[in-house]
Amino acid sequence: MQLENIGKWKVFAIESGFFKLDGGAMMGSVPKVLWEKTNPPDKLNRINLSLRCLLVDDGENVVLIESGIGQKNSKKFKKIFAIDHSEYTLSNTLSKYGYSFKDITHVILTHLHFDHSGGAIYYDENRCSKIAFPNAKYYVSKKNWDIALNPSPRDSASYLKDNYKLLDESNVLELFNDNDDILNGISGYAVDGHTIGQQLIKVSDKGSTLVFVSDLIPLKSHLKLPWIMGYDLNAALTLKEKKIFLDEASDKNWLLFFYHDPDTIAVKICKDKKYYKIINEYRREK
Ligand SMILES: [Zn+2]
Protein backbone atom coordinates (compact mmCIF):
# COMPACT_ATOMS: atom_id res chain seq x y z
CA MET A 1 0.00 0.00 0.00
CA GLN A 2 1.16 3.54 -0.66
CA LEU A 3 0.85 5.74 2.45
CA GLU A 4 0.84 9.52 2.84
CA ASN A 5 4.09 11.17 1.73
CA ILE A 6 6.57 12.28 4.36
CA GLY A 7 7.65 15.55 2.74
CA LYS A 8 9.72 14.61 -0.31
CA TRP A 9 9.59 10.88 0.49
CA LYS A 10 7.05 8.63 -1.20
CA VAL A 11 6.17 5.85 1.26
CA PHE A 12 5.25 2.23 0.46
CA ALA A 13 4.37 -0.69 2.75
CA ILE A 14 6.10 -3.69 1.18
CA GLU A 15 4.45 -6.91 2.38
CA SER A 16 6.96 -9.78 2.04
CA GLY A 17 5.03 -12.64 3.64
CA PHE A 18 3.99 -14.03 7.01
CA PHE A 19 5.35 -16.33 9.68
CA LYS A 20 4.32 -17.48 13.15
CA LEU A 21 5.85 -17.35 16.61
CA ASP A 22 4.65 -18.73 19.92
CA GLY A 23 1.87 -16.48 21.24
CA GLY A 24 3.04 -16.72 24.84
CA ALA A 25 6.60 -15.75 23.91
CA MET A 26 5.25 -12.77 21.92
CA MET A 27 3.12 -11.52 24.81
CA GLY A 28 5.46 -12.15 27.77
CA SER A 29 3.61 -11.95 31.07
CA VAL A 30 0.20 -11.18 29.55
CA PRO A 31 -2.20 -14.13 30.06
CA LYS A 32 -3.51 -15.93 27.01
CA VAL A 33 -7.14 -15.20 27.95
CA LEU A 34 -6.35 -11.56 27.18
CA TRP A 35 -4.14 -11.80 24.07
CA GLU A 36 -6.03 -14.58 22.27
CA LYS A 37 -8.87 -12.14 21.53
CA THR A 38 -6.73 -9.83 19.41
CA ASN A 39 -4.11 -12.34 18.25
CA PRO A 40 -5.81 -15.75 17.85
CA PRO A 41 -3.36 -18.68 18.10
CA ASP A 42 -3.25 -21.78 15.87
CA LYS A 43 -3.40 -25.26 17.41
CA LEU A 44 0.34 -25.09 18.18
CA ASN A 45 -0.26 -21.82 20.08
CA ARG A 46 1.49 -19.77 17.38
CA ILE A 47 0.23 -16.35 16.26
CA ASN A 48 0.43 -14.81 12.84
CA LEU A 49 3.03 -12.10 12.15
CA SER A 50 3.74 -10.09 9.05
CA LEU A 51 7.12 -9.29 7.49
CA ARG A 52 6.29 -5.79 6.22
CA CYS A 53 9.26 -3.84 4.91
CA LEU A 54 9.14 -0.09 4.36
CA LEU A 55 10.27 1.54 1.14
CA VAL A 56 10.82 5.28 0.86
CA ASP A 57 11.80 7.05 -2.35
CA ASP A 58 12.77 10.72 -2.78
CA GLY A 59 13.35 10.45 -6.53
CA GLU A 60 17.06 9.92 -6.01
CA ASN A 61 17.41 7.37 -3.22
CA VAL A 62 15.33 4.21 -2.95
CA VAL A 63 15.61 3.11 0.65
CA LEU A 64 14.37 -0.25 1.93
CA ILE A 65 14.00 -0.79 5.67
CA GLU A 66 14.38 -4.50 6.55
CA SER A 67 14.74 -7.30 4.03
CA GLY A 68 12.08 -9.81 5.07
CA ILE A 69 12.85 -13.37 6.20
CA GLY A 70 14.27 -14.35 2.80
CA GLN A 71 13.88 -17.40 0.59
CA LYS A 72 16.90 -19.45 1.64
CA ASN A 73 15.51 -21.10 4.79
CA SER A 74 15.41 -24.91 5.02
CA LYS A 75 12.18 -26.91 4.85
CA LYS A 76 12.43 -27.69 8.57
CA PHE A 77 12.95 -24.04 9.48
CA LYS A 78 10.00 -22.98 7.28
CA LYS A 79 7.80 -25.53 9.02
CA ILE A 80 8.79 -24.50 12.57
CA PHE A 81 8.07 -20.85 11.83
CA ALA A 82 5.18 -21.44 9.37
CA ILE A 83 6.86 -19.17 6.83
CA ASP A 84 4.24 -18.29 4.25
CA HIS A 85 5.05 -16.67 0.92
CA SER A 86 1.84 -17.76 -0.78
CA GLU A 87 0.27 -14.30 -0.76
CA TYR A 88 3.31 -12.00 -0.83
CA THR A 89 7.01 -12.15 -1.66
CA LEU A 90 9.41 -9.25 -1.44
CA SER A 91 10.10 -9.32 -5.17
CA ASN A 92 6.42 -9.48 -6.16
CA THR A 93 5.42 -6.62 -3.90
CA LEU A 94 8.36 -4.48 -5.02
CA SER A 95 7.43 -5.07 -8.66
CA LYS A 96 3.78 -4.20 -7.95
CA TYR A 97 5.03 -0.68 -7.19
CA GLY A 98 7.50 -0.62 -10.09
CA TYR A 99 10.71 -1.50 -8.23
CA SER A 100 13.22 -4.33 -8.53
CA PHE A 101 16.03 -5.45 -6.20
CA LYS A 102 18.47 -3.56 -8.46
CA ASP A 103 16.70 -0.23 -7.84
CA ILE A 104 17.36 -0.26 -4.09
CA THR A 105 20.19 2.14 -3.16
CA HIS A 106 20.11 1.72 0.64
CA VAL A 107 19.04 -1.22 2.78
CA ILE A 108 18.69 -0.32 6.47
CA LEU A 109 18.42 -3.19 8.97
CA THR A 110 17.06 -2.29 12.41
CA HIS A 111 18.80 -5.34 13.89
CA LEU A 112 20.06 -8.64 12.52
CA HIS A 113 17.54 -11.16 13.92
CA PHE A 114 16.71 -13.66 11.15
CA ASP A 115 13.17 -12.43 10.54
CA HIS A 116 14.50 -8.92 9.75
CA SER A 117 17.74 -9.68 7.89
CA GLY A 118 17.06 -13.02 6.16
CA GLY A 119 16.40 -11.39 2.78
CA ALA A 120 19.68 -9.47 2.71
CA ILE A 121 21.50 -12.43 1.18
CA TYR A 122 20.27 -15.28 -1.02
CA TYR A 123 21.68 -18.61 -2.18
CA ASP A 124 22.29 -19.07 -5.91
CA GLU A 125 21.67 -22.42 -7.68
CA ASN A 126 25.00 -23.73 -6.29
CA ARG A 127 24.05 -22.65 -2.73
CA CYS A 128 26.65 -19.88 -2.83
CA SER A 129 25.71 -16.79 -0.79
CA LYS A 130 25.02 -13.69 -2.89
CA ILE A 131 24.13 -10.10 -2.03
CA ALA A 132 20.39 -9.68 -2.70
CA PHE A 133 20.44 -5.95 -3.51
CA PRO A 134 23.42 -5.58 -5.86
CA ASN A 135 23.45 -1.77 -6.02
CA ALA A 136 22.78 -1.01 -2.35
CA LYS A 137 24.82 -0.14 0.68
CA TYR A 138 23.59 -1.95 3.78
CA TYR A 139 23.26 -0.01 7.05
CA VAL A 140 23.40 -1.62 10.49
CA SER A 141 24.24 -0.06 13.84
CA LYS A 142 27.78 -0.74 14.97
CA LYS A 143 26.53 -1.92 18.35
CA ASN A 144 24.12 -4.43 16.84
CA TRP A 145 26.72 -5.67 14.35
CA ASP A 146 29.15 -6.43 17.17
CA ILE A 147 26.44 -8.26 19.13
CA ALA A 148 25.35 -10.23 16.04
CA LEU A 149 28.89 -11.56 15.66
CA ASN A 150 28.96 -12.50 19.34
CA PRO A 151 25.36 -12.77 20.65
CA SER A 152 24.20 -13.56 24.16
CA PRO A 153 23.10 -17.21 24.56
CA ARG A 154 19.57 -15.90 25.16
CA ASP A 155 19.03 -14.65 21.62
CA SER A 156 21.83 -16.43 19.74
CA ALA A 157 19.21 -18.64 17.99
CA SER A 158 17.92 -15.45 16.29
CA TYR A 159 21.34 -14.33 15.00
CA LEU A 160 22.19 -16.57 12.04
CA LYS A 161 25.48 -15.43 10.54
CA ASP A 162 24.62 -16.67 7.03
CA ASN A 163 22.16 -13.78 6.90
CA TYR A 164 24.82 -11.08 7.19
CA LYS A 165 28.47 -12.11 7.32
CA LEU A 166 28.81 -11.71 3.54
CA LEU A 167 27.87 -8.01 3.86
CA ASP A 168 31.18 -7.25 5.51
CA GLU A 169 33.18 -9.54 3.22
CA SER A 170 31.63 -7.81 0.16
CA ASN A 171 32.35 -4.27 1.30
CA VAL A 172 28.73 -3.18 1.18
CA LEU A 173 28.33 -2.69 4.93
CA GLU A 174 28.06 0.76 6.53
CA LEU A 175 28.07 0.74 10.31
CA PHE A 176 26.49 3.71 12.06
CA ASN A 177 26.39 4.90 15.65
CA ASP A 178 23.25 5.05 17.81
CA ASN A 179 20.78 7.76 16.63
CA ASP A 180 23.00 8.77 13.69
CA ASP A 181 21.67 10.47 10.58
CA ILE A 182 21.82 7.98 7.72
CA LEU A 183 20.74 10.24 4.86
CA ASN A 184 18.41 13.17 4.05
CA GLY A 185 16.19 13.09 7.15
CA ILE A 186 16.50 9.35 7.81
CA SER A 187 18.04 8.51 11.15
CA GLY A 188 18.31 5.81 13.80
CA TYR A 189 16.53 5.81 17.18
CA ALA A 190 18.40 3.51 19.52
CA VAL A 191 16.64 1.08 21.86
CA ASP A 192 18.39 -1.75 23.68
CA GLY A 193 15.67 -3.65 25.59
CA HIS A 194 14.77 -6.15 22.84
CA THR A 195 18.37 -6.73 21.77
CA ILE A 196 21.47 -4.57 22.06
CA GLY A 197 21.80 -1.88 19.40
CA GLN A 198 18.39 -2.12 17.74
CA GLN A 199 17.62 1.11 15.86
CA LEU A 200 14.09 2.19 15.04
CA ILE A 201 14.19 4.20 11.83
CA LYS A 202 12.85 7.75 11.67
CA VAL A 203 11.96 9.33 8.35
CA SER A 204 11.31 13.07 8.70
CA ASP A 205 10.73 15.89 6.25
CA LYS A 206 8.78 19.18 6.20
CA GLY A 207 7.35 18.70 9.69
CA SER A 208 6.07 15.15 9.32
CA THR A 209 7.68 12.04 10.72
CA LEU A 210 7.20 8.33 10.26
CA VAL A 211 8.93 5.85 12.56
CA PHE A 212 9.53 2.20 11.71
CA VAL A 213 8.94 0.74 15.16
CA SER A 214 10.43 -2.70 14.48
CA ASP A 215 10.64 -4.90 17.59
CA LEU A 216 10.10 -2.15 20.17
CA ILE A 217 6.38 -2.39 19.26
CA PRO A 218 6.04 -5.49 17.08
CA LEU A 219 2.22 -5.69 17.12
CA LYS A 220 -0.55 -3.17 17.67
CA SER A 221 -1.26 -5.05 20.93
CA HIS A 222 2.17 -3.97 22.21
CA LEU A 223 1.03 -0.31 22.28
CA LYS A 224 -0.21 -1.25 25.76
CA LEU A 225 2.82 -0.54 27.95
CA PRO A 226 3.02 -3.81 29.93
CA TRP A 227 2.61 -5.99 26.83
CA ILE A 228 6.26 -6.87 26.27
CA MET A 229 7.72 -9.83 24.42
CA GLY A 230 9.18 -12.72 26.41
CA TYR A 231 11.95 -12.66 23.80
CA ASP A 232 13.26 -9.28 24.99
CA LEU A 233 16.66 -9.44 26.70
CA ASN A 234 15.68 -6.71 29.15
CA ALA A 235 11.93 -6.27 29.61
CA ALA A 236 12.29 -3.52 32.23
CA LEU A 237 14.37 -1.49 29.81
CA THR A 238 11.84 -2.07 27.00
CA LEU A 239 9.10 -0.72 29.27
CA LYS A 240 11.09 2.43 29.96
CA GLU A 241 12.08 2.91 26.32
CA LYS A 242 8.52 2.31 25.11
CA LYS A 243 7.02 4.90 27.49
CA ILE A 244 9.53 7.58 26.43
CA PHE A 245 9.03 6.74 22.77
CA LEU A 246 5.22 6.61 22.81
CA ASP A 247 4.95 9.84 24.82
CA GLU A 248 7.05 11.62 22.20
CA ALA A 249 5.18 9.91 19.33
CA SER A 250 1.81 11.10 20.65
CA ASP A 251 3.07 14.63 21.40
CA LYS A 252 4.61 15.02 17.94
CA ASN A 253 1.95 13.17 15.92
CA TRP A 254 4.38 10.62 14.49
CA LEU A 255 3.10 7.90 12.16
CA LEU A 256 4.17 4.52 13.62
CA PHE A 257 4.85 1.79 11.04
CA PHE A 258 4.61 -1.88 12.11
CA TYR A 259 6.80 -4.68 10.73
CA HIS A 260 4.95 -7.55 12.41
CA ASP A 261 1.26 -6.62 12.80
CA PRO A 262 -0.56 -8.74 10.21
CA ASP A 263 -3.53 -6.39 9.79
CA THR A 264 -2.44 -2.91 10.81
CA ILE A 265 0.24 -1.18 8.76
CA ALA A 266 0.60 2.08 10.64
CA VAL A 267 -1.08 4.21 13.31
CA LYS A 268 -1.08 7.64 14.86
CA ILE A 269 -1.80 7.76 18.59
CA CYS A 270 -2.66 10.17 21.37
CA LYS A 271 -2.41 9.79 25.13
CA ASP A 272 -5.40 8.17 26.77
CA LYS A 273 -6.47 7.72 30.41
CA LYS A 274 -4.48 4.51 30.80
CA TYR A 275 -2.10 4.19 27.84
CA TYR A 276 -2.56 5.43 24.27
CA LYS A 277 -5.47 5.59 21.87
CA ILE A 278 -5.31 5.12 18.12
CA ILE A 279 -6.52 8.19 16.24
CA ASN A 280 -5.62 7.16 12.72
CA GLU A 281 -4.94 3.72 11.24
CA TYR A 282 -3.80 2.26 7.91
CA ARG A 283 -5.00 -1.33 7.53
CA ARG A 284 -3.71 -3.92 5.09
CA GLU A 285 -5.92 -4.32 2.04
CA LYS A 286 -7.24 -7.87 1.76
ZN1 LIG B 1 14.02 -9.04 16.89
PDB file of N, CA, C and O in Angstrom, residues 50-75:
ATOM      1  N   SER A  50       3.361 -10.490  10.396  1.00  0.00           N
ATOM      2  CA  SER A  50       3.739 -10.091   9.045  1.00  0.00           C
ATOM      3  C   SER A  50       5.241  -9.810   8.986  1.00  0.00           C
ATOM      4  O   SER A  50       5.929  -9.745  10.008  1.00  0.00           O
ATOM      5  N   LEU A  51       5.720  -9.652   7.767  1.00  0.00           N
ATOM      6  CA  LEU A  51       7.121  -9.291   7.490  1.00  0.00           C
ATOM      7  C   LEU A  51       7.028  -8.105   6.524  1.00  0.00           C
ATOM      8  O   LEU A  51       7.219  -8.255   5.323  1.00  0.00           O
ATOM      9  N   ARG A  52       6.658  -6.941   7.067  1.00  0.00           N
ATOM     10  CA  ARG A  52       6.290  -5.794   6.216  1.00  0.00           C
ATOM     11  C   ARG A  52       7.441  -4.784   6.168  1.00  0.00           C
ATOM     12  O   ARG A  52       7.639  -4.015   7.109  1.00  0.00           O
ATOM     13  N   CYS A  53       8.159  -4.796   5.068  1.00  0.00           N
ATOM     14  CA  CYS A  53       9.264  -3.843   4.912  1.00  0.00           C
ATOM     15  C   CYS A  53       8.685  -2.470   4.576  1.00  0.00           C
ATOM     16  O   CYS A  53       7.517  -2.333   4.201  1.00  0.00           O
ATOM     17  N   LEU A  54       9.540  -1.464   4.705  1.00  0.00           N
ATOM     18  CA  LEU A  54       9.142  -0.094   4.362  1.00  0.00           C
ATOM     19  C   LEU A  54      10.055   0.380   3.244  1.00  0.00           C
ATOM     20  O   LEU A  54      11.274   0.175   3.308  1.00  0.00           O
ATOM     21  N   LEU A  55       9.462   0.958   2.202  1.00  0.00           N
ATOM     22  CA  LEU A  55      10.267   1.541   1.137  1.00  0.00           C
ATOM     23  C   LEU A  55       9.961   3.033   1.063  1.00  0.00           C
ATOM     24  O   LEU A  55       8.794   3.425   1.060  1.00  0.00           O
ATOM     25  N   VAL A  56      11.008   3.849   1.057  1.00  0.00           N
ATOM     26  CA  VAL A  56      10.819   5.285   0.856  1.00  0.00           C
ATOM     27  C   VAL A  56      11.700   5.736  -0.302  1.00  0.00           C
ATOM     28  O   VAL A  56      12.820   5.261  -0.479  1.00  0.00           O
ATOM     29  N   ASP A  57      11.157   6.653  -1.091  1.00  0.00           N
ATOM     30  CA  ASP A  57      11.804   7.051  -2.352  1.00  0.00           C
ATOM     31  C   ASP A  57      11.677   8.565  -2.488  1.00  0.00           C
ATOM     32  O   ASP A  57      10.565   9.096  -2.485  1.00  0.00           O
ATOM     33  N   ASP A  58      12.822   9.263  -2.595  1.00  0.00           N
ATOM     34  CA  ASP A  58      12.769  10.721  -2.780  1.00  0.00           C
ATOM     35  C   ASP A  58      13.105  11.119  -4.221  1.00  0.00           C
ATOM     36  O   ASP A  58      13.414  12.273  -4.502  1.00  0.00           O
ATOM     37  N   GLY A  59      13.050  10.153  -5.131  1.00  0.00           N
ATOM     38  CA  GLY A  59      13.347  10.448  -6.527  1.00  0.00           C
ATOM     39  C   GLY A  59      14.817  10.252  -6.855  1.00  0.00           C
ATOM     40  O   GLY A  59      15.205  10.202  -8.027  1.00  0.00           O
ATOM     41  N   GLU A  60      15.628  10.108  -5.827  1.00  0.00           N
ATOM     42  CA  GLU A  60      17.065   9.924  -6.014  1.00  0.00           C
ATOM     43  C   GLU A  60      17.540   8.669  -5.279  1.00  0.00           C
ATOM     44  O   GLU A  60      18.316   7.883  -5.804  1.00  0.00           O
ATOM     45  N   ASN A  61      17.036   8.521  -4.059  1.00  0.00           N
ATOM     46  CA  ASN A  61      17.408   7.373  -3.224  1.00  0.00           C
ATOM     47  C   ASN A  61      16.187   6.474  -3.037  1.00  0.00           C
ATOM     48  O   ASN A  61      15.087   6.977  -2.777  1.00  0.00           O
ATOM     49  N   VAL A  62      16.397   5.180  -3.197  1.00  0.00           N
ATOM     50  CA  VAL A  62      15.326   4.212  -2.946  1.00  0.00           C
ATOM     51  C   VAL A  62      15.775   3.369  -1.757  1.00  0.00           C
ATOM     52  O   VAL A  62      16.693   2.557  -1.865  1.00  0.00           O
ATOM     53  N   VAL A  63      15.137   3.642  -0.620  1.00  0.00           N
ATOM     54  CA  VAL A  63      15.614   3.108   0.652  1.00  0.00           C
ATOM     55  C   VAL A  63      14.654   2.031   1.140  1.00  0.00           C
ATOM     56  O   VAL A  63      13.448   2.273   1.255  1.00  0.00           O
ATOM     57  N   LEU A  64      15.183   0.847   1.413  1.00  0.00           N
ATOM     58  CA  LEU A  64      14.369  -0.254   1.929  1.00  0.00           C
ATOM     59  C   LEU A  64      14.743  -0.490   3.381  1.00  0.00           C
ATOM     60  O   LEU A  64      15.930  -0.635   3.709  1.00  0.00           O
ATOM     61  N   ILE A  65      13.746  -0.492   4.261  1.00  0.00           N
ATOM     62  CA  ILE A  65      14.001  -0.786   5.669  1.00  0.00           C
ATOM     63  C   ILE A  65      13.542  -2.218   5.937  1.00  0.00           C
ATOM     64  O   ILE A  65      12.383  -2.554   5.723  1.00  0.00           O
ATOM     65  N   GLU A  66      14.471  -3.038   6.357  1.00  0.00           N
ATOM     66  CA  GLU A  66      14.376  -4.499   6.553  1.00  0.00           C
ATOM     67  C   GLU A  66      14.327  -5.224   5.203  1.00  0.00           C
ATOM     68  O   GLU A  66      14.017  -4.637   4.157  1.00  0.00           O
ATOM     69  N   SER A  67      14.616  -6.529   5.275  1.00  0.00           N
ATOM     70  CA  SER A  67      14.740  -7.302   4.032  1.00  0.00           C
ATOM     71  C   SER A  67      13.831  -8.525   4.016  1.00  0.00           C
ATOM     72  O   SER A  67      13.943  -9.374   3.146  1.00  0.00           O
ATOM     73  N   GLY A  68      12.921  -8.626   4.996  1.00  0.00           N
ATOM     74  CA  GLY A  68      12.077  -9.815   5.073  1.00  0.00           C
ATOM     75  C   GLY A  68      12.862 -10.991   5.633  1.00  0.00           C
ATOM     76  O   GLY A  68      14.002 -10.846   6.089  1.00  0.00           O
ATOM     77  N   ILE A  69      12.233 -12.166   5.613  1.00  0.00           N
ATOM     78  CA  ILE A  69      12.851 -13.371   6.200  1.00  0.00           C
ATOM     79  C   ILE A  69      13.662 -14.135   5.161  1.00  0.00           C
ATOM     80  O   ILE A  69      14.434 -15.032   5.488  1.00  0.00           O
ATOM     81  N   GLY A  70      13.474 -13.747   3.870  1.00  0.00           N
ATOM     82  CA  GLY A  70      14.266 -14.346   2.798  1.00  0.00           C
ATOM     83  C   GLY A  70      13.718 -15.681   2.319  1.00  0.00           C
ATOM     84  O   GLY A  70      12.747 -16.216   2.861  1.00  0.00           O
ATOM     85  N   GLN A  71      14.364 -16.179   1.275  1.00  0.00           N
ATOM     86  CA  GLN A  71      13.878 -17.399   0.594  1.00  0.00           C
ATOM     87  C   GLN A  71      14.822 -18.572   0.800  1.00  0.00           C
ATOM     88  O   GLN A  71      14.620 -19.624   0.219  1.00  0.00           O
ATOM     89  N   LYS A  72      15.883 -18.404   1.596  1.00  0.00           N
ATOM     90  CA  LYS A  72      16.904 -19.449   1.638  1.00  0.00           C
ATOM     91  C   LYS A  72      16.755 -20.406   2.836  1.00  0.00           C
ATOM     92  O   LYS A  72      17.616 -21.243   3.064  1.00  0.00           O
ATOM     93  N   ASN A  73      15.671 -20.268   3.600  1.00  0.00           N
ATOM     94  CA  ASN A  73      15.512 -21.096   4.790  1.00  0.00           C
ATOM     95  C   ASN A  73      15.181 -22.553   4.438  1.00  0.00           C
ATOM     96  O   ASN A  73      14.511 -22.824   3.445  1.00  0.00           O
ATOM     97  N   SER A  74      15.639 -23.478   5.271  1.00  0.00           N
ATOM     98  CA  SER A  74      15.413 -24.911   5.016  1.00  0.00           C
ATOM     99  C   SER A  74      13.937 -25.256   5.227  1.00  0.00           C
ATOM    100  O   SER A  74      13.194 -24.512   5.870  1.00  0.00           O
ATOM    101  N   LYS A  75      13.560 -26.419   4.707  1.00  0.00           N
ATOM    102  CA  LYS A  75      12.184 -26.915   4.850  1.00  0.00           C
ATOM    103  C   LYS A  75      11.780 -26.987   6.327  1.00  0.00           C
ATOM    104  O   LYS A  75      10.689 -26.578   6.710  1.00  0.00           O
TER     105      LYS A  75
END
